[in-house]
Amino acid sequence: MSMLDKLKSMLKGHEDTARQGVEKAGDAFDAKTGNKYQSQVDMAQQKINEQLGSDKPQDTPPQS
């Protein structure tokens, strides 16, 4: 069983809480770095949410 499978099984039923944590962590990282890596953080947040089974669209569109 891969690490991702283990995490998914641990988060089963708590996806919304995990999404909130991902958003909060990304926002904190952006604040610490002065949004220097905002596009990379947003991309990572999106990928994690996809792995969690997120069907919700992002609040802000990704920046080019």
Short mmCIF file of N, CA, C and O in Angstrom, two decimals:
data_model
loop_
_atom_site.label_atom_id
_atom_site.label_comp_id
_atom_site.label_asym_id
_atom_site.label_seq_id
_atom_site.Cartn_x
_atom_site.Cartn_y
_atom_site.Cartn_z
N MET A 1 0.85 -1.17 0.00
CA MET A 1 0.00 0.00 0.00
C MET A 1 0.90 1.24 0.00
O MET A 1 1.78 1.38 0.84
N SER A 2 0.65 2.14 -0.94
CA SER A 2 1.49 3.33 -1.04
C SER A 2 1.14 4.34 0.06
O SER A 2 0.10 4.25 0.71
N MET A 3 2.02 5.29 0.23
CA MET A 3 1.82 6.33 1.24
C MET A 3 0.54 7.11 0.93
O MET A 3 -0.22 7.44 1.85
N LEU A 4 0.29 7.41 -0.33
CA LEU A 4 -0.91 8.15 -0.71
C LEU A 4 -2.17 7.37 -0.37
O LEU A 4 -3.14 7.93 0.14
N ASP A 5 -2.15 6.07 -0.60
CA ASP A 5 -3.30 5.23 -0.25
C ASP A 5 -3.54 5.23 1.26
O ASP A 5 -4.68 5.27 1.72
N LYS A 6 -2.47 5.20 2.03
CA LYS A 6 -2.61 5.24 3.48
C LYS A 6 -3.21 6.56 3.94
O LYS A 6 -4.09 6.59 4.80
N LEU A 7 -2.73 7.66 3.36
CA LEU A 7 -3.28 8.97 3.72
C LEU A 7 -4.75 9.08 3.35
O LEU A 7 -5.55 9.60 4.11
N LYS A 8 -5.09 8.59 2.15
CA LYS A 8 -6.49 8.64 1.72
C LYS A 8 -7.38 7.85 2.67
O LYS A 8 -8.48 8.30 3.01
N SER A 9 -6.92 6.68 3.11
CA SER A 9 -7.74 5.88 4.01
C SER A 9 -7.89 6.56 5.37
O SER A 9 -8.94 6.49 6.01
N MET A 10 -6.84 7.25 5.81
CA MET A 10 -6.90 7.96 7.09
C MET A 10 -7.85 9.16 7.01
O MET A 10 -8.51 9.50 8.00
N LEU A 11 -7.92 9.79 5.84
CA LEU A 11 -8.74 11.00 5.68
C LEU A 11 -10.18 10.69 5.28
O LEU A 11 -10.99 11.60 5.20
N LYS A 12 -10.47 9.44 5.02
CA LYS A 12 -11.81 9.05 4.57
C LYS A 12 -12.86 9.60 5.54
O LYS A 12 -12.81 9.38 6.73
N GLY A 13 -13.79 10.37 5.00
CA GLY A 13 -14.85 10.96 5.79
C GLY A 13 -14.49 12.33 6.35
O GLY A 13 -15.32 13.00 6.94
N HIS A 14 -13.23 12.75 6.16
CA HIS A 14 -12.77 14.04 6.69
C HIS A 14 -12.17 14.90 5.58
O HIS A 14 -11.30 15.73 5.83
N GLU A 15 -12.65 14.73 4.36
CA GLU A 15 -12.09 15.44 3.22
C GLU A 15 -12.22 16.95 3.33
O GLU A 15 -11.29 17.68 3.00
N ASP A 16 -13.37 17.42 3.81
CA ASP A 16 -13.57 18.87 3.94
C ASP A 16 -12.59 19.48 4.93
O ASP A 16 -12.03 20.55 4.69
N THR A 17 -12.36 18.80 6.04
CA THR A 17 -11.41 19.28 7.03
C THR A 17 -10.00 19.29 6.45
O THR A 17 -9.24 20.24 6.67
N ALA A 18 -9.65 18.27 5.69
CA ALA A 18 -8.34 18.21 5.05
C ALA A 18 -8.17 19.34 4.05
O ALA A 18 -7.11 19.98 3.99
N ARG A 19 -9.21 19.62 3.25
CA ARG A 19 -9.16 20.73 2.29
C ARG A 19 -8.94 22.05 3.00
O ARG A 19 -8.16 22.90 2.54
N GLN A 20 -9.63 22.25 4.12
CA GLN A 20 -9.47 23.49 4.88
C GLN A 20 -8.03 23.61 5.38
O GLN A 20 -7.45 24.70 5.36
N GLY A 21 -7.47 22.51 5.83
CA GLY A 21 -6.08 22.51 6.30
C GLY A 21 -5.10 22.82 5.19
O GLY A 21 -4.13 23.56 5.38
N VAL A 22 -5.35 22.26 4.01
CA VAL A 22 -4.49 22.52 2.85
C VAL A 22 -4.54 24.00 2.50
O VAL A 22 -3.50 24.63 2.25
N GLU A 23 -5.73 24.58 2.49
CA GLU A 23 -5.89 26.00 2.16
C GLU A 23 -5.20 26.87 3.21
O GLU A 23 -4.50 27.83 2.88
N LYS A 24 -5.38 26.53 4.47
CA LYS A 24 -4.79 27.32 5.56
C LYS A 24 -3.27 27.24 5.50
O LYS A 24 -2.58 28.25 5.67
N ALA A 25 -2.72 26.05 5.27
CA ALA A 25 -1.28 25.89 5.18
C ALA A 25 -0.71 26.66 3.99
O ALA A 25 0.33 27.32 4.10
N GLY A 26 -1.40 26.60 2.86
CA GLY A 26 -0.95 27.33 1.67
C GLY A 26 -0.98 28.83 1.89
O GLY A 26 -0.06 29.55 1.50
N ASP A 27 -2.04 29.31 2.54
CA ASP A 27 -2.15 30.73 2.83
C ASP A 27 -1.04 31.18 3.79
O ASP A 27 -0.47 32.27 3.62
N ALA A 28 -0.74 30.35 4.79
CA ALA A 28 0.32 30.68 5.74
C ALA A 28 1.68 30.72 5.02
O ALA A 28 2.50 31.61 5.27
N PHE A 29 1.91 29.77 4.13
CA PHE A 29 3.16 29.74 3.37
C PHE A 29 3.28 30.98 2.49
O PHE A 29 4.34 31.61 2.42
N ASP A 30 2.17 31.34 1.83
CA ASP A 30 2.16 32.55 1.00
C ASP A 30 2.48 33.79 1.84
O ASP A 30 3.24 34.66 1.41
N ALA A 31 1.90 33.87 3.02
CA ALA A 31 2.13 35.02 3.89
C ALA A 31 3.60 35.10 4.31
O ALA A 31 4.20 36.18 4.32
N LYS A 32 4.20 33.95 4.64
CA LYS A 32 5.60 33.92 5.08
C LYS A 32 6.56 34.29 3.95
O LYS A 32 7.62 34.85 4.19
N THR A 33 6.21 33.93 2.72
CA THR A 33 7.11 34.16 1.59
C THR A 33 6.73 35.42 0.80
O THR A 33 7.33 35.68 -0.24
N GLY A 34 5.75 36.16 1.28
CA GLY A 34 5.34 37.37 0.57
C GLY A 34 4.75 37.07 -0.79
O GLY A 34 4.92 37.83 -1.74
N ASN A 35 4.06 35.95 -0.91
CA ASN A 35 3.41 35.50 -2.15
C ASN A 35 4.41 35.27 -3.29
O ASN A 35 4.03 35.22 -4.45
N LYS A 36 5.68 35.07 -2.94
CA LYS A 36 6.71 34.85 -3.96
C LYS A 36 6.45 33.57 -4.75
O LYS A 36 6.75 33.49 -5.94
N TYR A 37 5.90 32.57 -4.09
CA TYR A 37 5.67 31.27 -4.72
C TYR A 37 4.18 30.96 -4.83
O TYR A 37 3.79 29.80 -4.83
N GLN A 38 3.37 31.99 -4.96
CA GLN A 38 1.92 31.82 -4.94
C GLN A 38 1.42 30.87 -6.02
O GLN A 38 0.57 30.01 -5.76
N SER A 39 1.93 30.97 -7.22
CA SER A 39 1.44 30.11 -8.30
C SER A 39 1.79 28.64 -8.03
O SER A 39 0.96 27.76 -8.27
N GLN A 40 2.98 28.38 -7.48
CA GLN A 40 3.36 27.01 -7.16
C GLN A 40 2.52 26.47 -6.00
O GLN A 40 2.11 25.31 -6.01
N VAL A 41 2.26 27.32 -5.01
CA VAL A 41 1.45 26.91 -3.86
C VAL A 41 0.03 26.60 -4.32
O VAL A 41 -0.55 25.58 -3.94
N ASP A 42 -0.52 27.46 -5.17
CA ASP A 42 -1.87 27.24 -5.68
C ASP A 42 -1.95 25.94 -6.47
O ASP A 42 -2.92 25.18 -6.36
N MET A 43 -0.92 25.66 -7.27
CA MET A 43 -0.90 24.43 -8.05
C MET A 43 -0.84 23.21 -7.13
O MET A 43 -1.54 22.22 -7.36
N ALA A 44 -0.02 23.30 -6.09
CA ALA A 44 0.09 22.19 -5.14
C ALA A 44 -1.23 21.97 -4.41
O ALA A 44 -1.68 20.83 -4.23
N GLN A 45 -1.88 23.06 -4.01
CA GLN A 45 -3.18 22.96 -3.34
C GLN A 45 -4.20 22.29 -4.26
O GLN A 45 -4.97 21.43 -3.83
N GLN A 46 -4.19 22.67 -5.52
CA GLN A 46 -5.13 22.10 -6.48
C GLN A 46 -4.88 20.60 -6.66
O GLN A 46 -5.82 19.81 -6.67
N LYS A 47 -3.62 20.21 -6.77
CA LYS A 47 -3.28 18.80 -6.95
C LYS A 47 -3.70 17.98 -5.73
O LYS A 47 -4.22 16.88 -5.85
N ILE A 48 -3.46 18.51 -4.53
CA ILE A 48 -3.85 17.80 -3.31
C ILE A 48 -5.36 17.67 -3.25
O ILE A 48 -5.89 16.60 -2.92
N ASN A 49 -6.08 18.74 -3.58
CA ASN A 49 -7.54 18.68 -3.57
C ASN A 49 -8.07 17.68 -4.60
O ASN A 49 -9.06 16.99 -4.35
N GLU A 50 -7.40 17.57 -5.74
CA GLU A 50 -7.79 16.57 -6.72
C GLU A 50 -7.62 15.16 -6.15
O GLU A 50 -8.46 14.29 -6.36
N GLN A 51 -6.53 14.93 -5.45
CA GLN A 51 -6.28 13.63 -4.84
C GLN A 51 -7.30 13.31 -3.76
O GLN A 51 -7.63 12.15 -3.53
N LEU A 52 -7.81 14.36 -3.10
CA LEU A 52 -8.82 14.16 -2.06
C LEU A 52 -10.21 13.94 -2.67
O LEU A 52 -11.15 13.63 -1.96
N GLY A 53 -10.32 14.15 -3.97
CA GLY A 53 -11.61 13.97 -4.62
C GLY A 53 -12.41 15.25 -4.67
O GLY A 53 -13.63 15.23 -4.65
N SER A 54 -11.74 16.36 -4.73
CA SER A 54 -12.40 17.66 -4.74
C SER A 54 -13.12 17.88 -6.07
O SER A 54 -12.53 17.77 -7.12
N ASP A 55 -14.39 18.17 -5.99
CA ASP A 55 -15.16 18.55 -7.18
C ASP A 55 -15.41 20.04 -7.22
O ASP A 55 -16.01 20.55 -8.15
N LYS A 56 -14.97 20.72 -6.17
CA LYS A 56 -15.23 22.16 -6.06
C LYS A 56 -14.22 22.92 -6.88
O LYS A 56 -13.02 22.63 -6.84
N PRO A 57 -14.65 23.95 -7.63
CA PRO A 57 -13.70 24.78 -8.37
C PRO A 57 -12.93 25.67 -7.41
O PRO A 57 -13.39 25.97 -6.31
N GLN A 58 -11.75 26.11 -7.82
CA GLN A 58 -10.94 27.00 -7.02
C GLN A 58 -11.64 28.35 -6.88
O GLN A 58 -12.34 28.80 -7.77
N ASP A 59 -11.44 29.03 -5.74
CA ASP A 59 -12.01 30.36 -5.53
C ASP A 59 -11.40 31.37 -6.48
O ASP A 59 -12.07 32.25 -6.97
N THR A 60 -10.10 31.25 -6.69
CA THR A 60 -9.41 32.17 -7.58
C THR A 60 -8.81 31.39 -8.74
O THR A 60 -8.29 30.29 -8.54
N PRO A 61 -8.90 31.92 -9.95
CA PRO A 61 -8.32 31.21 -11.08
C PRO A 61 -6.81 31.20 -10.98
O PRO A 61 -6.21 32.12 -10.43
N PRO A 62 -6.15 30.15 -11.47
CA PRO A 62 -4.69 30.09 -11.42
C PRO A 62 -4.09 31.21 -12.24
O PRO A 62 -4.62 31.60 -13.29
N GLN A 63 -2.99 31.76 -11.75
CA GLN A 63 -2.34 32.86 -12.45
C GLN A 63 -1.29 32.31 -13.40
O GLN A 63 -0.64 31.33 -13.11
N SER A 64 -1.14 32.98 -14.56
CA SER A 64 -0.18 32.52 -15.56
C SER A 64 1.18 33.10 -15.32
O SER A 64 1.39 34.13 -14.89
#
